PDB file of C-alpha atoms in Angstrom:
ATOM      1  CA  MET A 693     197.268  45.406 247.526  1.00  0.00           C
ATOM      2  CA  ASN A 694     199.487  46.890 250.333  1.00  0.00           C
ATOM      3  CA  SER A 695     198.160  50.547 251.538  1.00  0.00           C
ATOM      4  CA  ASN A 696     200.854  52.456 249.878  1.00  0.00           C
ATOM      5  CA  VAL A 697     199.709  51.227 246.164  1.00  0.00           C
ATOM      6  CA  ARG A 698     195.727  51.882 247.334  1.00  0.00           C
ATOM      7  CA  ALA A 699     196.886  55.513 248.142  1.00  0.00           C
ATOM      8  CA  GLN A 700     198.695  56.232 245.163  1.00  0.00           C
ATOM      9  CA  LEU A 701     196.396  54.248 243.175  1.00  0.00           C
ATOM     10  CA  LEU A 702     193.802  56.871 244.431  1.00  0.00           C
ATOM     11  CA  LYS A 703     195.554  59.991 244.479  1.00  0.00           C
ATOM     12  CA  ALA A 704     196.051  59.676 240.349  1.00  0.00           C
ATOM     13  CA  LEU A 705     192.737  58.831 240.040  1.00  0.00           C
ATOM     14  CA  ARG A 706     191.718  61.533 241.745  1.00  0.00           C
ATOM     15  CA  SER A 707     194.090  63.924 239.624  1.00  0.00           C
ATOM     16  CA  VAL A 708     192.309  62.073 236.498  1.00  0.00           C
ATOM     17  CA  VAL A 709     188.735  63.346 237.422  1.00  0.00           C
ATOM     18  CA  ARG A 710     190.076  66.597 238.113  1.00  0.00           C
ATOM     19  CA  GLU A 711     191.265  67.251 234.871  1.00  0.00           C
ATOM     20  CA  LEU A 712     188.300  66.001 233.226  1.00  0.00           C
ATOM     21  CA  ARG A 713     186.389  68.123 235.419  1.00  0.00           C
ATOM     22  CA  GLU A 714     188.332  71.026 234.529  1.00  0.00           C
ATOM     23  CA  PHE A 715     188.268  70.071 230.524  1.00  0.00           C
ATOM     24  CA  ALA A 716     184.596  69.796 230.462  1.00  0.00           C
ATOM     25  CA  TYR A 717     183.908  72.908 232.629  1.00  0.00           C
ATOM     26  CA  ALA A 718     186.425  75.555 231.337  1.00  0.00           C
ATOM     27  CA  ARG A 719     187.189  74.527 228.023  1.00  0.00           C
ATOM     28  CA  PRO A 720     190.152  76.784 226.916  1.00  0.00           C
ATOM     29  CA  ILE A 721     189.741  78.720 223.696  1.00  0.00           C
ATOM     30  CA  PRO A 722     192.725  78.811 221.320  1.00  0.00           C
ATOM     31  CA  SER A 723     194.516  81.856 221.167  1.00  0.00           C
ATOM     32  CA  VAL A 724     195.637  83.489 218.110  1.00  0.00           C
ATOM     33  CA  ARG A 725     198.882  84.692 217.186  1.00  0.00           C
ATOM     34  CA  GLY A 726     200.509  82.908 220.559  1.00  0.00           C
ATOM     35  CA  ALA A 727     198.388  84.777 222.840  1.00  0.00           C
ATOM     36  CA  LYS A 728     198.170  82.421 226.428  1.00  0.00           C
ATOM     37  CA  PRO A 729     194.373  80.697 226.242  1.00  0.00           C
ATOM     38  CA  GLY A 730     191.618  81.534 229.003  1.00  0.00           C
ATOM     39  CA  ARG A 731     188.314  79.824 230.024  1.00  0.00           C
ATOM     40  CA  ARG A 732     186.018  79.305 227.966  1.00  0.00           C
ATOM     41  CA  PRO A 733     183.951  82.422 229.119  1.00  0.00           C
ATOM     42  CA  ARG A 734     180.268  81.487 230.186  1.00  0.00           C
ATOM     43  CA  LEU A 735     177.027  82.384 227.632  1.00  0.00           C
ATOM     44  CA  GLY A 736     173.485  83.468 228.518  1.00  0.00           C
ATOM     45  CA  LEU A 737     171.160  83.274 225.402  1.00  0.00           C
ATOM     46  CA  ALA A 738     168.042  85.670 225.941  1.00  0.00           C
ATOM     47  CA  LEU A 739     165.316  85.176 224.094  1.00  0.00           C
ATOM     48  CA  GLY A 740     162.100  87.104 223.246  1.00  0.00           C
ATOM     49  CA  GLY A 741     158.663  86.863 222.792  1.00  0.00           C
ATOM     50  CA  GLY A 742     156.890  86.630 219.291  1.00  0.00           C
ATOM     51  CA  PHE A 743     154.313  84.418 218.793  1.00  0.00           C
ATOM     52  CA  ALA A 744     154.681  82.566 215.730  1.00  0.00           C
ATOM     53  CA  ARG A 745     157.659  84.378 215.126  1.00  0.00           C
ATOM     54  CA  ALA A 746     159.375  83.218 217.517  1.00  0.00           C
ATOM     55  CA  PHE A 747     160.380  79.836 215.099  1.00  0.00           C
ATOM     56  CA  ALA A 748     162.981  82.353 214.458  1.00  0.00           C
ATOM     57  CA  HIS A 749     164.631  81.340 217.744  1.00  0.00           C
ATOM     58  CA  ILE A 750     164.662  77.530 216.294  1.00  0.00           C
ATOM     59  CA  GLY A 751     167.255  79.158 213.127  1.00  0.00           C
ATOM     60  CA  VAL A 752     169.306  81.156 216.057  1.00  0.00           C
ATOM     61  CA  LEU A 753     169.997  78.056 217.488  1.00  0.00           C
ATOM     62  CA  LYS A 754     170.701  76.091 215.221  1.00  0.00           C
ATOM     63  CA  VAL A 755     173.629  78.376 213.804  1.00  0.00           C
ATOM     64  CA  LEU A 756     174.583  78.572 217.351  1.00  0.00           C
ATOM     65  CA  VAL A 757     174.879  74.230 217.713  1.00  0.00           C
ATOM     66  CA  ASP A 758     176.043  73.324 214.347  1.00  0.00           C
ATOM     67  CA  ASN A 759     179.187  76.390 215.459  1.00  0.00           C
ATOM     68  CA  HIS A 760     179.929  74.486 218.230  1.00  0.00           C
ATOM     69  CA  ILE A 761     179.208  77.548 220.450  1.00  0.00           C
ATOM     70  CA  VAL A 762     178.010  75.944 224.138  1.00  0.00           C
ATOM     71  CA  ILE A 763     175.323  77.875 226.025  1.00  0.00           C
ATOM     72  CA  ASP A 764     175.724  77.961 229.822  1.00  0.00           C
ATOM     73  CA  ALA A 765     172.328  79.365 230.616  1.00  0.00           C
ATOM     74  CA  LEU A 766     169.290  80.365 228.939  1.00  0.00           C
ATOM     75  CA  ALA A 767     166.399  83.176 229.695  1.00  0.00           C
ATOM     76  CA  GLY A 768     162.677  83.499 227.701  1.00  0.00           C
ATOM     77  CA  THR A 769     159.719  85.466 228.451  1.00  0.00           C
ATOM     78  CA  SER A 770     156.730  84.746 226.196  1.00  0.00           C
ATOM     79  CA  ALA A 771     157.171  82.321 223.141  1.00  0.00           C
ATOM     80  CA  GLY A 772     160.860  82.687 223.304  1.00  0.00           C
ATOM     81  CA  SER A 773     160.529  80.884 226.906  1.00  0.00           C
ATOM     82  CA  ILE A 774     159.039  77.683 225.459  1.00  0.00           C
ATOM     83  CA  VAL A 775     161.766  77.758 223.279  1.00  0.00           C
ATOM     84  CA  ALA A 776     164.396  78.280 225.778  1.00  0.00           C
ATOM     85  CA  ALA A 777     162.840  75.710 227.575  1.00  0.00           C
ATOM     86  CA  ALA A 778     162.648  72.741 224.976  1.00  0.00           C
ATOM     87  CA  PHE A 779     166.346  73.688 223.957  1.00  0.00           C
ATOM     88  CA  ALA A 780     167.566  73.418 227.918  1.00  0.00           C
ATOM     89  CA  SER A 781     165.505  70.549 228.387  1.00  0.00           C
ATOM     90  CA  GLY A 782     167.194  68.139 226.128  1.00  0.00           C
ATOM     91  CA  CYS A 783     165.202  69.004 222.729  1.00  0.00           C
ATOM     92  CA  THR A 784     167.010  68.343 219.230  1.00  0.00           C
ATOM     93  CA  ILE A 785     167.130  71.278 216.650  1.00  0.00           C
ATOM     94  CA  GLU A 786     164.859  68.766 214.637  1.00  0.00           C
ATOM     95  CA  GLU A 787     162.608  67.920 217.445  1.00  0.00           C
ATOM     96  CA  MET A 788     161.746  72.075 217.996  1.00  0.00           C
ATOM     97  CA  ALA A 789     161.435  72.334 213.928  1.00  0.00           C
ATOM     98  CA  SER A 790     159.434  69.151 213.586  1.00  0.00           C
ATOM     99  CA  ALA A 791     156.849  70.428 216.956  1.00  0.00           C
ATOM    100  CA  ALA A 792     156.747  74.238 215.230  1.00  0.00           C
ATOM    101  CA  ARG A 793     155.912  72.637 211.736  1.00  0.00           C
ATOM    102  CA  ASN A 794     152.531  70.986 213.145  1.00  0.00           C
ATOM    103  CA  THR A 795     152.066  73.436 215.715  1.00  0.00           C
ATOM    104  CA  ARG A 796     148.828  76.009 215.583  1.00  0.00           C
ATOM    105  CA  TRP A 797     146.365  78.191 216.726  1.00  0.00           C
ATOM    106  CA  ASN A 798     143.816  75.872 218.358  1.00  0.00           C
ATOM    107  CA  SER A 799     147.020  73.623 219.757  1.00  0.00           C
ATOM    108  CA  PHE A 800     147.971  75.599 223.073  1.00  0.00           C
ATOM    109  CA  ALA A 801     144.491  77.969 222.964  1.00  0.00           C
ATOM    110  CA  ARG A 802     140.417  77.476 223.485  1.00  0.00           C
ATOM    111  CA  TRP A 803     138.429  80.362 223.031  1.00  0.00           C
ATOM    112  CA  THR A 804     136.010  81.261 226.225  1.00  0.00           C
ATOM    113  CA  PHE A 805     133.977  83.814 227.351  1.00  0.00           C
ATOM    114  CA  PRO A 806     135.665  87.265 226.967  1.00  0.00           C
ATOM    115  CA  ARG A 807     135.840  88.377 231.059  1.00  0.00           C
ATOM    116  CA  GLN A 808     139.328  88.474 231.592  1.00  0.00           C
ATOM    117  CA  GLY A 809     140.642  87.298 228.001  1.00  0.00           C
ATOM    118  CA  PHE A 810     138.944  86.544 224.994  1.00  0.00           C
ATOM    119  CA  ALA A 811     141.334  82.955 224.960  1.00  0.00           C
ATOM    120  CA  THR A 812     142.590  80.974 227.886  1.00  0.00           C
ATOM    121  CA  ASN A 813     146.346  79.009 226.806  1.00  0.00           C
ATOM    122  CA  GLU A 814     145.191  75.490 229.242  1.00  0.00           C
ATOM    123  CA  ARG A 815     145.515  73.087 226.042  1.00  0.00           C
ATOM    124  CA  MET A 816     149.662  74.543 226.322  1.00  0.00           C
ATOM    125  CA  GLU A 817     150.043  72.037 229.193  1.00  0.00           C
ATOM    126  CA  SER A 818     149.450  69.206 227.157  1.00  0.00           C
ATOM    127  CA  LEU A 819     151.241  70.803 224.314  1.00  0.00           C
ATOM    128  CA  LEU A 820     154.442  71.247 226.647  1.00  0.00           C
ATOM    129  CA  VAL A 821     154.548  67.937 228.274  1.00  0.00           C
ATOM    130  CA  LYS A 822     154.279  65.919 225.211  1.00  0.00           C
ATOM    131  CA  THR A 823     157.028  68.698 223.478  1.00  0.00           C
ATOM    132  CA  LEU A 824     159.769  69.274 226.411  1.00  0.00           C
ATOM    133  CA  HIS A 825     161.816  66.594 227.720  1.00  0.00           C
ATOM    134  CA  CYS A 826     161.338  67.202 231.228  1.00  0.00           C
ATOM    135  CA  ARG A 827     158.461  68.921 233.944  1.00  0.00           C
ATOM    136  CA  SER A 828     160.526  70.784 236.053  1.00  0.00           C
ATOM    137  CA  PHE A 829     163.287  73.189 236.056  1.00  0.00           C
ATOM    138  CA  GLU A 830     165.913  70.633 238.275  1.00  0.00           C
ATOM    139  CA  GLN A 831     165.501  68.257 235.823  1.00  0.00           C
ATOM    140  CA  LEU A 832     166.639  70.807 232.765  1.00  0.00           C
ATOM    141  CA  LYS A 833     169.937  70.003 231.013  1.00  0.00           C
ATOM    142  CA  ILE A 834     171.211  74.063 230.771  1.00  0.00           C
ATOM    143  CA  PRO A 835     169.643  76.402 233.347  1.00  0.00           C
ATOM    144  CA  LEU A 836     166.537  78.152 232.302  1.00  0.00           C
ATOM    145  CA  ALA A 837     164.637  81.646 234.121  1.00  0.00           C
ATOM    146  CA  VAL A 838     161.183  82.174 232.552  1.00  0.00           C
ATOM    147  CA  VAL A 839     159.741  85.276 232.733  1.00  0.00           C
ATOM    148  CA  ALA A 840     156.465  86.599 233.982  1.00  0.00           C
ATOM    149  CA  ALA A 841     154.716  90.079 234.984  1.00  0.00           C
ATOM    150  CA  ASP A 842     152.496  90.151 238.017  1.00  0.00           C
ATOM    151  CA  ILE A 843     149.374  92.423 237.062  1.00  0.00           C
ATOM    152  CA  LEU A 844     148.391  93.506 240.242  1.00  0.00           C
ATOM    153  CA  SER A 845     151.672  95.016 241.769  1.00  0.00           C
ATOM    154  CA  GLY A 846     153.749  95.623 238.567  1.00  0.00           C
ATOM    155  CA  GLU A 847     156.954  93.214 239.238  1.00  0.00           C
ATOM    156  CA  THR A 848     158.787  91.291 237.072  1.00  0.00           C
ATOM    157  CA  VAL A 849     158.454  87.512 237.973  1.00  0.00           C
ATOM    158  CA  ILE A 850     161.506  84.890 237.584  1.00  0.00           C
ATOM    159  CA  PHE A 851     160.744  81.453 237.303  1.00  0.00           C
ATOM    160  CA  ARG A 852     163.794  79.216 238.191  1.00  0.00           C
ATOM    161  CA  GLU A 853     162.709  76.340 240.273  1.00  0.00           C
ATOM    162  CA  GLY A 854     159.562  73.848 240.548  1.00  0.00           C
ATOM    163  CA  ASP A 855     157.100  73.042 238.164  1.00  0.00           C
ATOM    164  CA  LEU A 856     158.180  75.067 234.897  1.00  0.00           C
ATOM    165  CA  ILE A 857     154.627  74.462 232.525  1.00  0.00           C
ATOM    166  CA  THR A 858     153.031  76.717 234.785  1.00  0.00           C
ATOM    167  CA  PRO A 859     155.213  79.628 234.455  1.00  0.00           C
ATOM    168  CA  LEU A 860     155.660  78.661 230.621  1.00  0.00           C
ATOM    169  CA  ARG A 861     151.747  79.138 230.521  1.00  0.00           C
ATOM    170  CA  ALA A 862     151.592  82.614 231.999  1.00  0.00           C
ATOM    171  CA  SER A 863     155.169  84.025 230.559  1.00  0.00           C
ATOM    172  CA  CYS A 864     152.614  83.429 227.596  1.00  0.00           C
ATOM    173  CA  SER A 865     149.746  84.784 229.128  1.00  0.00           C
ATOM    174  CA  PHE A 866     149.071  88.066 226.184  1.00  0.00           C
ATOM    175  CA  PRO A 867     147.086  90.434 227.809  1.00  0.00           C
ATOM    176  CA  GLY A 868     143.631  90.953 226.993  1.00  0.00           C
ATOM    177  CA  LEU A 869     143.949  87.982 224.491  1.00  0.00           C
ATOM    178  CA  PHE A 870     145.152  85.041 227.132  1.00  0.00           C
ATOM    179  CA  VAL A 871     143.328  84.438 230.659  1.00  0.00           C
ATOM    180  CA  PRO A 872     146.106  85.629 233.644  1.00  0.00           C
ATOM    181  CA  ILE A 873     146.984  82.911 235.035  1.00  0.00           C
ATOM    182  CA  GLU A 874     146.902  82.319 239.017  1.00  0.00           C
ATOM    183  CA  TYR A 875     150.350  80.960 240.360  1.00  0.00           C
ATOM    184  CA  GLY A 876     151.926  81.013 243.592  1.00  0.00           C
ATOM    185  CA  GLY A 877     149.525  83.510 244.908  1.00  0.00           C
ATOM    186  CA  ARG A 878     150.425  85.870 241.644  1.00  0.00           C
ATOM    187  CA  LEU A 879     148.256  87.065 239.042  1.00  0.00           C
ATOM    188  CA  LEU A 880     150.472  86.819 236.011  1.00  0.00           C
ATOM    189  CA  ILE A 881     150.434  87.799 232.704  1.00  0.00           C
ATOM    190  CA  ASP A 882     152.620  87.738 229.549  1.00  0.00           C
ATOM    191  CA  GLY A 883     156.421  87.968 230.600  1.00  0.00           C
ATOM    192  CA  ALA A 884     157.033  90.694 227.359  1.00  0.00           C
ATOM    193  CA  VAL A 885     155.231  93.549 229.378  1.00  0.00           C
ATOM    194  CA  ALA A 886     158.235  93.612 231.816  1.00  0.00           C
ATOM    195  CA  ALA A 887     161.116  92.249 230.115  1.00  0.00           C
ATOM    196  CA  SER A 888     160.958  91.800 225.877  1.00  0.00           C
ATOM    197  CA  VAL A 889     163.827  90.640 225.909  1.00  0.00           C
ATOM    198  CA  PRO A 890     165.362  89.322 229.220  1.00  0.00           C
ATOM    199  CA  VAL A 891     169.223  89.603 229.519  1.00  0.00           C
ATOM    200  CA  SER A 892     168.531  90.761 233.504  1.00  0.00           C
ATOM    201  CA  ALA A 893     167.138  87.567 234.322  1.00  0.00           C
ATOM    202  CA  LEU A 894     171.102  86.172 233.041  1.00  0.00           C
ATOM    203  CA  PRO A 895     173.872  87.178 235.845  1.00  0.00           C
ATOM    204  CA  ASP A 896     176.623  85.735 236.697  1.00  0.00           C
ATOM    205  CA  MET A 897     177.485  85.612 232.916  1.00  0.00           C
ATOM    206  CA  ASP A 898     180.637  86.497 231.102  1.00  0.00           C
ATOM    207  CA  LEU A 899     179.003  86.735 227.894  1.00  0.00           C
ATOM    208  CA  ILE A 900     174.818  87.878 227.288  1.00  0.00           C
ATOM    209  CA  VAL A 901     173.531  87.382 224.178  1.00  0.00           C
ATOM    210  CA  GLY A 902     169.811  88.805 222.934  1.00  0.00           C
ATOM    211  CA  VAL A 903     167.670  87.598 220.434  1.00  0.00           C
ATOM    212  CA  HIS A 904     164.939  90.267 219.280  1.00  0.00           C
ATOM    213  CA  VAL A 905     162.275  89.254 217.002  1.00  0.00           C
ATOM    214  CA  GLN A 906     161.178  92.575 215.431  1.00  0.00           C
ATOM    215  CA  CYS A 907     157.576  93.319 214.461  1.00  0.00           C
ATOM    216  CA  ASN A 908     156.225  94.748 212.032  1.00  0.00           C
ATOM    217  CA  SER A 909     154.225  97.692 212.617  1.00  0.00           C
ATOM    218  CA  LEU A 910     150.527  98.443 210.920  1.00  0.00           C
ATOM    219  CA  ARG A 911     150.748  99.472 207.460  1.00  0.00           C
ATOM    220  CA  GLN A 912     146.724 100.215 207.989  1.00  0.00           C
ATOM    221  CA  ARG A 913     144.293 102.033 210.819  1.00  0.00           C
ATOM    222  CA  PRO A 914     143.306  98.148 213.297  1.00  0.00           C
ATOM    223  CA  THR A 915     140.100  96.421 212.345  1.00  0.00           C
ATOM    224  CA  ASN A 916     140.000  94.360 215.649  1.00  0.00           C
ATOM    225  CA  LEU A 917     141.383  94.417 219.075  1.00  0.00           C
ATOM    226  CA  PHE A 918     143.586  92.075 218.724  1.00  0.00           C
ATOM    227  CA  GLU A 919     146.158  94.385 215.960  1.00  0.00           C
ATOM    228  CA  ILE A 920     145.272  97.080 218.668  1.00  0.00           C
ATOM    229  CA  VAL A 921     146.294  95.121 221.409  1.00  0.00           C
ATOM    230  CA  GLY A 922     149.840  94.058 219.152  1.00  0.00           C
ATOM    231  CA  GLU A 923     150.767  97.252 218.094  1.00  0.00           C
ATOM    232  CA  SER A 924     150.325  98.824 221.558  1.00  0.00           C
ATOM    233  CA  PHE A 925     153.136  95.907 222.694  1.00  0.00           C
ATOM    234  CA  ARG A 926     155.113  96.873 219.457  1.00  0.00           C
ATOM    235  CA  ILE A 927     155.284 100.546 220.210  1.00  0.00           C
ATOM    236  CA  THR A 928     156.011  99.392 224.457  1.00  0.00           C
ATOM    237  CA  GLN A 929     159.272  97.069 222.951  1.00  0.00           C
ATOM    238  CA  ASP A 930     160.666  99.353 220.635  1.00  0.00           C
ATOM    239  CA  LEU A 931     160.502 102.438 223.316  1.00  0.00           C
ATOM    240  CA  ASN A 932     162.242  99.397 225.513  1.00  0.00           C
ATOM    241  CA  LEU A 933     164.840  98.361 222.943  1.00  0.00           C
ATOM    242  CA  ALA A 934     167.891 100.553 224.768  1.00  0.00           C
ATOM    243  CA  GLY A 935     167.374  99.145 227.746  1.00  0.00           C
ATOM    244  CA  TRP A 936     168.033  95.316 227.418  1.00  0.00           C
ATOM    245  CA  ARG A 937     170.569  96.226 224.751  1.00  0.00           C
ATOM    246  CA  ASP A 938     173.160  98.005 227.039  1.00  0.00           C
ATOM    247  CA  ARG A 939     173.011  95.287 229.147  1.00  0.00           C
ATOM    248  CA  CYS A 940     173.915  92.718 226.497  1.00  0.00           C
ATOM    249  CA  ASP A 941     177.048  91.931 224.538  1.00  0.00           C
ATOM    250  CA  LEU A 942     175.504  91.182 221.578  1.00  0.00           C
ATOM    251  CA  SER A 943     171.957  91.640 219.893  1.00  0.00           C
ATOM    252  CA  ILE A 944     170.463  89.016 216.786  1.00  0.00           C
ATOM    253  CA  GLU A 945     167.328  90.942 215.530  1.00  0.00           C
ATOM    254  CA  PRO A 946     165.980  88.747 212.008  1.00  0.00           C
ATOM    255  CA  ARG A 947     163.438  91.382 210.461  1.00  0.00           C
ATOM    256  CA  LEU A 948     160.109  89.769 209.694  1.00  0.00           C
ATOM    257  CA  VAL A 949     157.948  92.587 208.512  1.00  0.00           C
ATOM    258  CA  ASP A 950     155.948  89.980 206.635  1.00  0.00           C
ATOM    259  CA  PHE A 951     155.144  87.386 208.912  1.00  0.00           C
ATOM    260  CA  ARG A 952     152.061  88.015 210.592  1.00  0.00           C
ATOM    261  CA  TRP A 953     151.561  86.959 214.873  1.00  0.00           C
ATOM    262  CA  ASP A 954     149.707  84.035 213.815  1.00  0.00           C
ATOM    263  CA  ASP A 955     151.706  82.558 210.887  1.00  0.00           C
ATOM    264  CA  PHE A 956     152.381  79.006 212.144  1.00  0.00           C
ATOM    265  CA  ALA A 957     151.704  77.704 209.380  1.00  0.00           C
ATOM    266  CA  ARG A 958     154.944  79.070 208.398  1.00  0.00           C
ATOM    267  CA  ALA A 959     157.215  77.788 210.577  1.00  0.00           C
ATOM    268  CA  GLU A 960     159.964  76.764 207.763  1.00  0.00           C
ATOM    269  CA  GLU A 961     160.404  80.290 206.471  1.00  0.00           C
ATOM    270  CA  LEU A 962     160.410  81.743 210.268  1.00  0.00           C
ATOM    271  CA  ILE A 963     163.983  79.411 211.510  1.00  0.00           C
ATOM    272  CA  ALA A 964     165.207  79.955 207.810  1.00  0.00           C
ATOM    273  CA  ALA A 965     164.563  83.854 209.113  1.00  0.00           C
ATOM    274  CA  GLY A 966     166.567  83.400 212.289  1.00  0.00           C
ATOM    275  CA  GLU A 967     169.828  80.947 210.549  1.00  0.00           C
ATOM    276  CA  ILE A 968     170.417  84.156 207.843  1.00  0.00           C
ATOM    277  CA  ALA A 969     170.710  86.437 211.191  1.00  0.00           C
ATOM    278  CA  ALA A 970     172.556  84.242 213.202  1.00  0.00           C
ATOM    279  CA  LYS A 971     175.299  83.576 210.869  1.00  0.00           C
ATOM    280  CA  GLU A 972     175.351  87.098 209.628  1.00  0.00           C
ATOM    281  CA  ALA A 973     176.047  87.944 213.561  1.00  0.00           C
ATOM    282  CA  LEU A 974     178.115  84.214 214.182  1.00  0.00           C
ATOM    283  CA  PRO A 975     181.819  86.322 213.645  1.00  0.00           C
ATOM    284  CA  ALA A 976     181.076  89.276 216.071  1.00  0.00           C
ATOM    285  CA  LEU A 977     179.798  86.596 218.621  1.00  0.00           C
ATOM    286  CA  ARG A 978     183.405  84.305 218.141  1.00  0.00           C
ATOM    287  CA  ASN A 979     185.221  87.782 218.055  1.00  0.00           C
ATOM    288  CA  LEU A 980     183.486  88.058 221.661  1.00  0.00           C
ATOM    289  CA  ILE A 981     184.013  84.932 222.800  1.00  0.00           C
ATOM    290  CA  GLN A 982     187.968  84.963 221.524  1.00  0.00           C
ATOM    291  CA  GLU A 983     188.405  88.569 223.252  1.00  0.00           C
ATOM    292  CA  ARG A 984     187.053  87.717 226.527  1.00  0.00           C
ATOM    293  CA  ALA A 985     188.941  84.315 226.950  1.00  0.00           C
ATOM    294  CA  GLN A 986     192.383  86.196 226.345  1.00  0.00           C
ATOM    295  CA  GLY A 987     191.144  88.477 228.383  1.00  0.00           C
ATOM    296  CA  PHE A 988     190.991  85.993 231.448  1.00  0.00           C
ATOM    297  CA  ALA A 989     194.102  84.592 230.733  1.00  0.00           C
ATOM    298  CA  ALA A 990     195.677  88.144 231.086  1.00  0.00           C
ATOM    299  CA  GLN A 991     193.080  88.439 234.526  1.00  0.00           C
ATOM    300  CA  GLN A 992     191.155  91.384 233.186  1.00  0.00           C
ATOM    301  CA  PRO A 993     188.083  92.076 234.241  1.00  0.00           C
ATOM    302  CA  ALA A 994     185.140  89.466 233.008  1.00  0.00           C
ATOM    303  CA  ARG A 995     182.887  92.111 231.461  1.00  0.00           C
ATOM    304  CA  ALA A 996     182.721  95.572 230.472  1.00  0.00           C
ATOM    305  CA  ALA A 997     179.859  97.653 230.762  1.00  0.00           C
ATOM    306  CA  GLY A 998     177.563  98.567 227.783  1.00  0.00           C
ATOM    307  CA  PRO A 999     176.756  96.675 224.331  1.00  0.00           C
ATOM    308  CA  ARG A1000     179.772  95.694 222.356  1.00  0.00           C
ATOM    309  CA  PHE A1001     178.232  94.958 218.882  1.00  0.00           C
ATOM    310  CA  ALA A1002     174.452  94.782 217.959  1.00  0.00           C
ATOM    311  CA  TYR A1003     173.310  93.041 214.465  1.00  0.00           C
ATOM    312  CA  GLN A1004     170.568  93.728 212.670  1.00  0.00           C
ATOM    313  CA  ALA A1005     169.341  91.748 209.710  1.00  0.00           C
ATOM    314  CA  PRO A1006     169.278  93.962 206.777  1.00  0.00           C
ATOM    315  CA  LYS A1007     165.360  95.271 205.898  1.00  0.00           C
ATOM    316  CA  THR A1008     163.045  93.320 203.584  1.00  0.00           C
ATOM    317  CA  SER A1009     160.765  94.670 201.114  1.00  0.00           C
ATOM    318  CA  PRO A1010     157.837  96.979 203.169  1.00  0.00           C
TER     319      PRO A1010
END
């Protein structure tokens, strides 16, 4: 083979590789009524906390996967960070649902002497190692941000690289219940203190979807410390709703008023509730994706300021 033929073959191969990459990373969305197609908008998904209620996130992810909605980046806080990490690591929806069905309080927690917390989540490490497909951020299939809070400085701490397991434990260290986690020179607690739905941890996305697991308020006087702390968190999160909603394009908010924070045995129902909310929000999400893709084709700005759509599941019986 002479040099000219070899050069032509190499040029052709480079062209094929370039076209494959363009297809993989910027797939066009078919436009309507003959409008020009644009590149696929990059979608970021932010998952909030909720203890057992966070199983509803699995239902939301199932609907997105079943409808071929590509997620380009994830952010999670508290229990939502675990669901996000599982998906980003390559776990299938069925693997995640199976893990949820088998999770109980003693799967990740152990009661301890109440000095900085009534329990430790040391057992969570073995649970995460068993469930996730990797142990570092660099090995994840989808970029992930895990949010925690520094109890000494009050700062929001966002993890994107290095060890994955310890930041997840820190993000789930509910203050008053779990002992804080010392890591990287910081004393870390539950990420929900700083960001109940961590949409601000998803920069450079064209579309941001926030998933908020709503909590029910107490219908009677609290009877123990955990109910008091949990109700305090709910009030704080309700007061901060406008902040994160204003920074995302779509919010999905399953109402789980009939579920307790420790209803781990009701995983199937919680997952189903997430599916219902995501299916109701799906038309709005598709419209946003189509609209943004057409905006790219017309060389319009990538994002408009402020929220575009917000979906809340209808209230169930009180």
